[in-house]
Coordinates of C-alpha atoms (C1' of nucleotides) in Angstrom, one line a residue:
Chain A
M29 CA 45.0 44.4 54.5
N30 CA 41.4 45.1 55.5
T31 CA 39.6 41.9 56.0
K32 CA 36.5 43.3 57.5
R33 CA 33.1 42.9 55.8
T34 CA 31.8 46.1 54.3
E35 CA 28.0 46.4 54.5
I36 CA 26.4 46.9 51.1
A37 CA 24.6 50.0 52.3
N38 CA 28.0 51.6 53.0
A39 CA 29.6 50.3 49.8
L40 CA 26.7 51.9 47.8
T41 CA 27.7 55.3 49.2
G42 CA 31.2 54.8 47.9
T43 CA 32.8 54.3 51.3
G44 CA 36.2 52.8 50.5
I45 CA 36.3 53.8 46.9
N46 CA 39.2 52.6 44.8
S47 CA 40.4 50.2 47.6
K48 CA 39.9 46.6 48.2
I49 CA 36.7 45.6 50.2
I50 CA 35.0 42.4 51.2
V51 CA 31.2 42.2 50.7
K52 CA 29.0 39.2 51.7
G53 CA 25.4 38.6 50.8
W54 CA 22.9 36.8 48.7
I55 CA 22.6 36.9 44.9
R56 CA 19.5 38.6 43.7
N57 CA 20.2 38.6 40.0
S58 CA 22.9 37.4 37.7
R59 CA 23.4 38.1 34.0
G60 CA 26.1 38.6 31.4
N61 CA 27.9 36.9 28.5
N62 CA 31.0 34.8 27.8
Y63 CA 33.3 37.6 28.9
V64 CA 31.7 39.5 31.7
L65 CA 29.1 38.6 34.4
F66 CA 27.0 41.1 36.4
V67 CA 26.0 39.8 39.8
A68 CA 23.5 41.9 41.9
M69 CA 23.9 41.1 45.6
N70 CA 22.1 42.1 48.7
D71 CA 22.8 41.7 52.4
G72 CA 19.7 43.4 53.9
S73 CA 21.4 46.6 54.8
S74 CA 19.8 48.4 51.9
L75 CA 17.0 48.1 49.5
H76 CA 19.5 48.5 46.7
N77 CA 21.8 45.8 45.4
L78 CA 25.5 46.0 44.9
Q79 CA 26.7 45.2 41.4
V80 CA 29.6 42.8 41.3
V81 CA 31.5 42.7 38.0
V82 CA 33.0 39.3 37.2
D83 CA 35.6 39.0 34.5
V84 CA 34.8 35.5 33.3
E85 CA 38.4 34.6 32.3
K86 CA 39.6 35.0 35.9
F87 CA 37.3 32.4 37.4
D88 CA 36.8 28.7 36.8
D89 CA 33.7 27.2 35.4
S90 CA 32.5 25.6 38.6
T91 CA 32.6 28.9 40.5
R92 CA 30.8 30.7 37.8
K93 CA 28.0 28.1 37.6
K94 CA 27.3 28.6 41.3
L95 CA 26.7 32.3 40.9
S96 CA 23.0 31.7 40.6
V97 CA 20.1 33.6 42.2
G98 CA 19.8 32.8 45.9
S99 CA 23.3 31.7 46.5
A100 CA 25.4 33.3 49.2
I101 CA 28.8 34.6 48.3
S102 CA 31.7 36.5 49.7
V103 CA 33.4 38.8 47.3
E104 CA 36.8 40.5 47.6
G105 CA 37.4 43.2 45.1
I106 CA 38.0 46.9 44.2
L107 CA 35.1 49.3 44.8
Q108 CA 35.0 51.7 42.0
K109 CA 32.8 54.1 40.0
S110 CA 30.4 52.1 37.8
E111 CA 30.9 52.1 34.1
G112 CA 27.2 51.2 33.7
K113 CA 24.3 53.6 34.1
G114 CA 22.1 51.8 36.7
Q115 CA 24.3 52.4 39.7
D116 CA 27.0 54.8 41.0
F117 CA 29.4 52.2 42.3
E118 CA 30.3 48.6 41.7
V119 CA 32.8 46.0 42.8
I120 CA 35.3 44.4 40.4
A121 CA 35.7 40.9 41.7
E122 CA 39.2 39.6 42.4
N123 CA 38.1 36.7 44.6
I124 CA 34.8 35.0 45.0
E125 CA 34.0 32.5 47.7
I126 CA 30.7 30.5 47.4
L127 CA 29.4 30.4 51.0
G128 CA 26.2 28.5 50.2
T129 CA 24.8 27.4 46.9
A130 CA 21.1 27.6 45.8
D131 CA 20.0 25.1 43.2
P132 CA 18.4 27.2 40.4
N133 CA 16.1 24.3 39.6
E134 CA 14.6 24.4 43.0
Y135 CA 15.1 28.0 44.3
P136 CA 11.6 29.5 44.1
L137 CA 12.4 33.2 44.0
Q138 CA 13.0 34.8 40.6
P139 CA 14.2 38.2 39.8
K140 CA 10.7 39.4 39.1
R141 CA 7.5 40.3 40.8
H142 CA 5.8 37.6 42.8
S143 CA 2.3 37.7 44.2
L144 CA 2.0 38.4 47.9
E145 CA -0.1 35.2 48.2
F146 CA 2.7 33.1 46.8
L147 CA 5.3 34.8 49.0
R148 CA 3.1 34.0 52.1
E149 CA 3.4 30.3 51.1
I150 CA 7.2 30.7 51.1
G151 CA 7.3 32.9 54.2
H152 CA 10.7 31.5 55.2
L153 CA 12.2 33.0 52.1
R154 CA 10.2 36.1 51.6
F155 CA 12.7 38.3 53.5
R156 CA 14.8 37.9 50.4
T157 CA 12.6 40.1 48.4
N158 CA 12.7 43.9 48.0
T159 CA 9.2 44.3 49.4
F160 CA 9.8 42.3 52.6
G161 CA 13.2 43.8 53.1
A162 CA 11.7 47.2 53.0
I163 CA 8.9 46.2 55.4
T164 CA 11.4 44.6 57.8
R165 CA 13.6 47.7 57.9
I166 CA 10.5 50.0 58.4
R167 CA 9.2 47.7 61.1
H168 CA 12.4 47.9 63.0
S169 CA 12.5 51.7 62.7
M170 CA 9.0 51.9 64.1
I171 CA 9.9 49.7 67.1
Y172 CA 12.9 52.0 67.7
A173 CA 10.8 55.1 67.3
I174 CA 8.1 53.9 69.8
H175 CA 10.7 53.3 72.5
T176 CA 12.4 56.6 71.7
F177 CA 9.1 58.5 71.9
F178 CA 8.2 57.2 75.3
T179 CA 11.7 57.4 76.7
E180 CA 12.0 61.1 75.7
K181 CA 8.7 61.7 77.5
G182 CA 9.8 60.0 80.7
F183 CA 7.8 56.8 80.4
Y184 CA 8.9 53.5 81.8
N185 CA 8.6 50.3 79.7
I186 CA 6.8 47.6 81.7
H187 CA 7.0 44.0 80.5
T188 CA 3.5 42.7 81.2
P189 CA 3.0 39.0 81.4
I190 CA 2.3 36.9 78.3
I191 CA 0.8 34.1 80.4
T192 CA -2.1 35.3 82.4
G193 CA -4.2 33.8 85.1
S194 CA -6.9 36.3 84.5
D195 CA -9.7 35.4 82.0
C196 CA -11.4 38.8 82.3
E197 CA -9.2 41.0 80.3
G198 CA -12.3 41.3 78.2
A199 CA -10.8 41.7 74.8
G200 CA -11.8 38.5 73.1
E201 CA -11.4 34.8 72.9
M202 CA -8.3 33.4 74.7
F203 CA -5.9 30.7 73.9
R204 CA -5.9 28.2 76.7
L205 CA -2.5 27.2 78.1
S206 CA -1.9 24.0 79.8
T207 CA 0.6 21.2 80.4
L208 CA -2.1 18.7 81.2
D209 CA -2.1 15.5 79.1
P210 CA -5.0 16.2 76.7
T211 CA -5.6 12.5 76.4
N212 CA -5.9 12.1 80.1
I213 CA -7.3 15.2 81.7
P214 CA -7.7 15.0 85.5
K215 CA -11.3 15.7 86.5
K216 CA -12.8 16.7 89.8
E217 CA -15.7 14.8 91.4
D218 CA -18.3 17.0 89.7
G219 CA -16.7 16.2 86.3
S220 CA -15.0 19.6 85.8
I221 CA -11.4 19.9 84.9
D222 CA -9.0 19.8 87.9
Y223 CA -6.7 22.7 87.2
S224 CA -5.0 22.3 90.5
Q225 CA -3.0 19.6 88.9
D226 CA -2.0 21.9 86.0
F227 CA 1.4 23.7 85.8
F228 CA 0.3 26.9 87.5
G229 CA -2.3 25.2 89.7
K230 CA -5.0 27.2 88.0
E231 CA -6.5 28.0 84.6
T232 CA -4.2 30.1 82.5
N233 CA -4.3 31.7 79.1
L234 CA -2.2 33.7 76.7
T235 CA -2.8 37.4 77.3
V236 CA -5.2 39.4 75.1
S237 CA -4.0 42.7 76.5
G238 CA -1.4 44.1 78.9
Q239 CA -3.6 46.9 80.1
L240 CA -4.8 45.6 83.4
N241 CA -1.2 44.8 84.5
V242 CA 0.2 48.0 83.1
E243 CA -2.4 49.9 85.1
L244 CA -0.9 48.4 88.3
A245 CA 2.5 49.8 87.4
C246 CA 0.9 53.1 86.5
M247 CA -0.4 53.5 90.0
A248 CA 3.2 54.0 91.2
M249 CA 5.3 55.0 88.2
S250 CA 2.8 57.5 86.7
K251 CA 3.9 57.2 83.1
V252 CA 4.3 53.6 81.7
Y253 CA 3.8 51.7 78.6
T254 CA 3.9 48.1 77.5
F255 CA 4.8 46.8 74.1
G256 CA 4.4 43.1 73.7
P257 CA 2.7 40.3 71.9
T258 CA -1.0 39.7 72.4
F259 CA -3.1 36.7 71.4
R260 CA -6.7 36.4 70.3
A261 CA -8.3 33.1 69.5
E262 CA -11.1 34.7 67.4
N263 CA -11.9 33.1 64.1
S264 CA -11.2 36.3 62.3
N265 CA -10.3 36.0 58.6
T266 CA -9.7 39.5 57.5
T267 CA -6.9 41.7 56.2
R268 CA -6.8 43.5 59.5
H269 CA -6.7 40.7 62.2
L270 CA -4.1 38.3 63.5
A271 CA -4.2 35.7 66.2
E272 CA -0.8 36.9 67.4
F273 CA 0.0 40.6 67.1
W274 CA 2.0 43.3 68.9
M275 CA 0.4 46.0 70.9
I276 CA 1.6 49.3 72.4
E277 CA -0.3 50.3 75.5
P278 CA 0.6 53.5 77.4
E279 CA -1.1 54.3 80.6
V280 CA -0.7 57.7 82.4
A281 CA -1.7 58.6 85.9
F282 CA -3.6 61.9 86.4
N283 CA -4.4 62.1 82.7
T284 CA -8.0 62.7 81.5
I285 CA -9.4 61.6 78.2
I286 CA -8.4 65.0 76.7
E287 CA -4.7 64.5 77.5
N288 CA -5.1 60.9 76.4
M289 CA -6.3 62.1 72.9
D290 CA -3.4 64.6 72.8
L291 CA -1.0 61.8 73.5
A292 CA -2.4 59.5 70.9
E293 CA -2.3 62.1 68.2
E294 CA 1.2 63.2 69.1
F295 CA 2.4 59.6 69.2
L296 CA 1.0 58.7 65.8
K297 CA 2.4 61.8 64.2
Y298 CA 5.8 61.2 65.8
L299 CA 5.9 57.7 64.4
I300 CA 4.9 58.8 60.9
S301 CA 7.3 61.7 60.8
Y302 CA 10.0 59.3 62.0
A303 CA 9.3 57.0 59.1
L304 CA 9.4 59.8 56.6
E305 CA 12.7 61.0 58.0
H306 CA 14.5 57.7 58.3
C307 CA 12.9 55.2 55.8
M308 CA 12.5 57.3 52.7
T309 CA 14.2 54.8 50.3
D310 CA 12.0 52.0 51.5
L311 CA 8.9 54.1 51.5
S312 CA 9.5 55.3 48.0
F313 CA 10.0 51.7 46.8
L314 CA 6.7 50.7 48.5
Q315 CA 4.9 53.7 47.0
D316 CA 6.1 52.7 43.5
R317 CA 5.1 49.1 44.1
L318 CA 1.6 50.2 45.1
K319 CA 1.3 52.4 42.0
Q320 CA 2.2 49.4 39.8
E321 CA -0.4 47.4 41.5
E322 CA -3.1 50.0 41.1
K323 CA -2.3 50.7 37.4
G324 CA -5.1 48.6 36.1
K325 CA -7.7 50.0 38.5
P326 CA -10.1 52.8 37.6
A327 CA -9.0 56.3 38.6
D328 CA -11.6 56.6 41.4
Q329 CA -10.3 53.5 43.1
Q330 CA -6.7 54.6 43.2
T331 CA -5.5 55.9 46.5
M332 CA -3.3 58.9 47.3
P333 CA 0.4 58.1 46.9
L334 CA 1.9 56.6 50.1
I335 CA 4.2 59.5 51.0
D336 CA 1.5 62.1 50.4
K337 CA -0.8 60.0 52.6
L338 CA 1.7 60.0 55.4
N339 CA 2.3 63.8 55.1
F340 CA -1.4 64.4 55.0
I341 CA -1.7 62.9 58.5
L342 CA 1.1 65.2 59.8
D343 CA -0.5 68.3 58.2
N344 CA -4.0 67.8 59.7
S345 CA -5.3 67.8 63.2
F346 CA -7.5 64.8 64.0
E347 CA -11.2 65.6 64.1
R348 CA -12.6 65.0 67.6
L349 CA -16.2 64.4 68.2
S350 CA -18.5 62.5 70.4
Y351 CA -20.3 59.3 69.5
T352 CA -23.6 61.1 69.8
E353 CA -22.5 63.8 67.4
A354 CA -21.2 61.1 65.0
I355 CA -24.6 59.4 65.1
T356 CA -26.3 62.7 64.2
I357 CA -24.0 63.2 61.2
L358 CA -24.5 59.7 60.1
E359 CA -28.3 59.9 60.4
N360 CA -28.4 63.0 58.2
S361 CA -25.8 61.6 55.8
K362 CA -26.7 60.9 52.1
P363 CA -25.9 57.2 52.2
N364 CA -28.1 56.7 55.3
K365 CA -31.0 58.6 53.8
K366 CA -30.7 56.8 50.5
G367 CA -30.5 53.5 52.3
K368 CA -27.0 52.8 51.1
F369 CA -25.7 51.6 54.5
K370 CA -26.0 47.9 55.0
Y371 CA -26.6 48.6 58.7
P372 CA -28.9 51.7 59.0
I373 CA -28.4 54.1 61.8
N374 CA -31.0 53.7 64.6
G375 CA -30.2 56.6 66.9
F376 CA -28.2 56.4 70.1
G377 CA -27.0 53.0 71.0
T378 CA -26.3 51.8 67.4
D379 CA -22.9 50.2 67.3
L380 CA -20.9 51.8 64.5
Q381 CA -19.9 49.4 61.7
S382 CA -16.8 49.8 59.5
E383 CA -18.9 51.3 56.7
H384 CA -19.9 54.1 59.1
E385 CA -16.4 54.7 60.4
R386 CA -15.2 54.8 56.8
F387 CA -17.8 57.3 55.8
L388 CA -16.8 59.6 58.7
V389 CA -13.1 59.4 58.0
E390 CA -12.9 59.1 54.2
K391 CA -16.0 61.0 53.0
H392 CA -17.2 63.4 55.7
F393 CA -14.2 64.7 57.4
K394 CA -11.5 63.4 55.0
K395 CA -9.0 63.1 57.8
P396 CA -8.4 61.0 61.0
V397 CA -11.2 61.1 63.5
I398 CA -11.3 60.5 67.2
L399 CA -14.6 59.4 68.4
T400 CA -15.4 59.7 72.2
D401 CA -18.0 59.0 74.8
Y402 CA -19.6 55.8 73.5
P403 CA -22.7 54.2 75.1
K404 CA -21.5 52.2 78.1
E405 CA -23.2 49.1 76.9
I406 CA -20.9 48.6 73.9
K407 CA -17.6 49.3 75.7
A408 CA -15.4 47.6 78.3
F409 CA -16.1 47.6 82.0
Y410 CA -13.0 49.5 83.0
M411 CA -13.9 52.7 81.1
K412 CA -14.9 55.7 83.2
L413 CA -18.6 56.3 83.4
N414 CA -19.5 59.9 82.4
D415 CA -21.8 62.1 84.4
D416 CA -24.7 61.4 82.1
N417 CA -24.7 57.8 83.4
K418 CA -25.1 56.6 79.8
T419 CA -21.8 57.0 78.2
V420 CA -18.2 56.2 79.0
A421 CA -15.0 58.2 78.5
A422 CA -13.8 56.0 75.6
M423 CA -11.9 57.2 72.6
D424 CA -11.3 55.4 69.2
V425 CA -8.9 56.8 66.7
L426 CA -10.1 56.0 63.2
F427 CA -7.7 56.1 60.2
P428 CA -8.5 56.0 56.5
Q429 CA -8.5 52.5 55.0
I430 CA -7.7 50.6 58.2
G431 CA -10.4 51.9 60.5
E432 CA -9.8 51.7 64.2
I433 CA -6.0 52.0 64.8
I434 CA -6.3 53.0 68.5
G435 CA -8.8 52.2 71.2
G436 CA -8.5 53.8 74.6
S437 CA -10.3 55.5 77.5
E438 CA -10.0 57.3 80.8
R439 CA -10.4 54.5 83.4
E440 CA -13.0 54.2 86.0
Y441 CA -11.2 55.1 89.2
D442 CA -14.2 55.2 91.6
Y443 CA -14.1 51.9 93.6
A444 CA -17.9 51.6 94.0
K445 CA -18.7 52.4 90.3
L446 CA -16.0 50.0 89.1
Q447 CA -17.4 47.3 91.3
Q448 CA -20.8 47.9 89.8
R449 CA -19.5 47.8 86.2
I450 CA -17.7 44.5 86.9
E451 CA -20.9 43.1 88.3
E452 CA -22.9 44.3 85.2
A453 CA -20.3 42.7 83.0
G454 CA -20.8 39.4 84.8
I455 CA -17.2 39.1 85.8
P456 CA -16.5 37.2 89.0
M457 CA -15.4 39.7 91.7
K458 CA -13.0 37.3 93.3
D459 CA -10.9 37.3 90.1
M460 CA -10.6 41.0 90.1
W461 CA -9.5 41.7 93.7
W462 CA -6.0 42.9 92.7
Y463 CA -7.3 45.2 90.1
L464 CA -9.9 46.6 92.4
D465 CA -7.2 47.2 95.0
T466 CA -5.7 50.0 92.8
R467 CA -9.1 51.8 93.3
K468 CA -9.1 51.0 97.0
Y469 CA -5.6 52.4 97.8
G470 CA -4.7 55.8 96.5
S471 CA -6.9 55.7 93.4
V472 CA -6.3 58.5 90.9
P473 CA -7.7 59.4 87.5
H474 CA -5.7 57.8 84.7
A475 CA -6.1 57.0 81.1
G476 CA -4.4 55.0 78.4
F477 CA -4.9 53.4 75.0
G478 CA -3.8 50.4 72.8
L479 CA -2.2 50.8 69.4
G480 CA -2.2 47.7 67.3
F481 CA 1.4 47.7 66.0
E482 CA 0.6 45.9 62.8
R483 CA -2.3 48.3 62.0
L484 CA 0.2 51.1 62.3
M485 CA 2.6 49.1 60.0
L486 CA -0.3 48.7 57.5
F487 CA -0.7 52.4 57.3
V488 CA 2.9 53.4 57.2
T489 CA 3.9 50.8 54.5
G490 CA 0.6 51.1 52.5
M491 CA 0.4 47.3 52.5
T492 CA -3.2 46.0 52.4
N493 CA -3.0 42.7 54.2
I494 CA -1.8 42.6 57.8
R495 CA -0.3 39.2 57.2
D496 CA 2.4 40.9 55.2
V497 CA 3.6 43.4 57.8
I498 CA 4.5 40.9 60.5
P499 CA 7.4 38.5 59.9
F500 CA 5.6 35.3 60.9
P501 CA 1.8 35.8 60.8
R502 CA -0.5 33.6 62.9
Y503 CA -4.1 33.3 61.8
P504 CA -6.8 30.7 61.7
K505 CA -5.5 27.5 60.1
N506 CA -2.0 28.8 59.8
A507 CA 1.0 28.6 62.2
E508 CA 3.6 27.7 59.5
F509 CA 7.2 28.7 59.8
Chain B
rU29 C1' -18.4 32.1 61.5
rC30 C1' -21.2 34.3 57.1
rC31 C1' -21.3 36.1 51.8
rU32 C1' -18.7 36.4 47.0
rC33 C1' -14.9 34.8 43.8
rA34 C1' -10.9 31.6 42.6
rG35 C1' -7.6 26.9 42.4
rU36 C1' -4.4 24.5 35.1
rA37 C1' 3.8 23.9 34.3
rG38 C1' 8.4 26.5 39.5
rC39 C1' 5.7 31.7 39.0
rU40 C1' 1.7 34.8 36.4
rC41 C1' -2.2 33.3 33.5
rA42 C1' -5.2 31.6 28.6
rG43 C1' -8.0 27.2 27.6
rU44 C1' -14.4 28.3 22.9
rU45 C1' -21.3 25.0 23.1
rG46 C1' -18.2 18.8 27.2
rG47 C1' -14.5 16.0 22.0
rU48 C1' -8.1 13.6 19.4
rU49 C1' -1.6 14.8 21.6
rA50 C1' -3.8 20.9 27.5
rG51 C1' -1.0 26.4 25.6
rA52 C1' 1.7 31.5 26.3
rG53 C1' 5.1 34.8 28.9
rC54 C1' 8.7 34.6 32.7
rA55 C1' 11.9 31.1 35.3
rU56 C1' 15.2 26.6 34.4
rC57 C1' 18.7 23.9 30.9
rU58 C1' 21.7 24.3 26.1
rG59 C1' 23.8 27.6 22.5
rA60 C1' 24.9 32.9 20.6
rC61 C1' 26.6 37.8 22.0
rU62 C1' 32.8 42.1 25.2
rG63 C1' 29.2 46.5 30.1
rU64 C1' 24.3 44.1 31.5
rU65 C1' 20.1 46.8 34.5
rA66 C1' 13.6 42.1 35.5
rA67 C1' 19.7 42.1 29.5
rU68 C1' 18.7 40.4 24.5
rC69 C1' 18.2 36.4 20.6
rA70 C1' 17.6 30.9 19.2
rG71 C1' 16.3 26.0 20.8
rA72 C1' 14.9 22.2 24.6
rG73 C1' 12.9 20.0 28.9
rG74 C1' 8.8 20.7 32.3
rG75 C1' 1.5 18.9 33.9
rU76 C1' -1.9 14.2 39.9
rC77 C1' -5.7 20.5 35.3
rC78 C1' -6.6 21.1 44.2
rC79 C1' -9.0 16.3 46.4
rU80 C1' -13.1 12.7 46.5
rG81 C1' -17.4 11.0 44.3
rG82 C1' -21.1 11.6 40.4
rU83 C1' -23.4 12.6 35.3
rU84 C1' -21.7 11.1 30.3
rC85 C1' -19.6 7.0 24.9
rG86 C1' -16.2 11.0 26.5
rA87 C1' -14.9 15.9 32.0
rG88 C1' -9.6 20.9 32.8
rU89 C1' -14.8 22.2 31.3
rC90 C1' -21.1 20.0 34.1
rC91 C1' -23.1 18.5 39.3
rA92 C1' -22.3 17.4 44.8
rG93 C1' -19.1 17.4 49.0
rG94 C1' -14.4 18.6 51.0
rC95 C1' -9.6 21.3 51.2
rU96 C1' -6.9 25.7 50.2
rG97 C1' -6.4 30.8 48.9
rA98 C1' -8.3 36.0 48.0
rG99 C1' -11.8 40.0 48.9
rG100 C1' -15.8 41.8 51.9
rA101 C1' -18.7 41.4 56.7
rG102 C1' -18.8 40.3 62.1
rC103 C1' -15.4 40.3 66.5
rC104 C1' -11.5 44.0 67.4
rA105 C1' -6.2 46.4 67.7

RNA sequence: UCCUCAGUAGCUCAGUUGGUUAGAGCAUCUGACUGUUAAUCAGAGGGUCCCUGGUUCGAGUCCAGGCUGAGGAGCCA
């Protein structure tokens, strides 16, 4: 006899029909009468539940009582065509083993819609909901697609360090990392902290970006990418920021900003088409969920259905324009002339606010936009200085609703110019010697970008809060679970 | 960090100008029903009204401070 567990996703397609199978999983819903019980179970392999039909007479009272929402069970029975209308197949239970009970008086999940805020509070259990099951499966598919995309293009994955001794990655506030006793910190004679006694013998932090390290690998391997966790200790309380998030950073030798843009656009379109191809069931569920949520809203606030929105990205080329051109458009725009912008446009040098980005993407071009050649003052030191001496070869990919999804640039590869930019940025030269060495020995043009993985997940799933697209969100005042 | 809004049963929420014993739906428990689809029907139990202080004869309701959450802004990915 077959004693192997059948995954519910397989059972739902009728694999093993009319024969005995064993399924294991968690009860999502249980209902019935004195004679027959219908138990919906889920094992994570599919959005859909498998219906187990329980002939009450065949089971004792104590087993039946334990068939409550949240309990884990193993069911042995015949898989057959369902007599009911809601599903194609069902299992007629012959044997039920209770693997783990869940006291219905305490189990917090009900077979009904819960608010996302409530589910965040029970983050340890939220995987057991349809929504988070769908998000989890899509997230995995996106991770797989990312590695597949780069592998097919001949990239090498580089594990860049999570602990960094460099405090000049320049992307935000860092989390300090130390094994020193905080109640008894060793001090030097001048009163400053004596890091020579710390674990690494120097000041260390959690990385805010793998870019500088991945550039080192790029200067030998040509096409590389890093995909890892990054940490920002900014006190950001928004639906788009996390203290711990995952970032994909490709870096390509001999590429200019043009090829960098091409790569970014191709990459995003690949991932979105991968999701449409492999995650349709979960995407449809999330689309319907979103529709439900928007039901009460006025028509003009309702967004395009999720799947249409994803297809729309595939069907349109991203609009590419320079920062300077964008400023001109914004200056002449209706909201600017009518004083509708909270931050008015003041010519070249104005840093673009989210309201401006949103105007360009959602109102003016109505498609994704790549902005290039920003004023050097508002961008990072490693970006290549353009011939005008005013702008740098930066590129930001802006998406509807979420704003900046990718930030990248061609890198400054001229030794002297880079040195000068480091100086202007006020970064101590002695900390950057290894990075400067890449420009000293065999320097070549190269370019790369960073894609915030959870921002991508926001777009693909249509979720609106970034805390719901990462399994264990970390944000100010919260490191629970 | 700033602005706005919110916190009442396990969940989602109602609670009138400050007034007796704080309500509903769902969930839970008990019962009814031979195939349910968030099953249905009947009944029952369930409350630190976020916390601290204040005003008042009297506070879920008013005031102050704090905590927590949501949305927006800044920082960015």
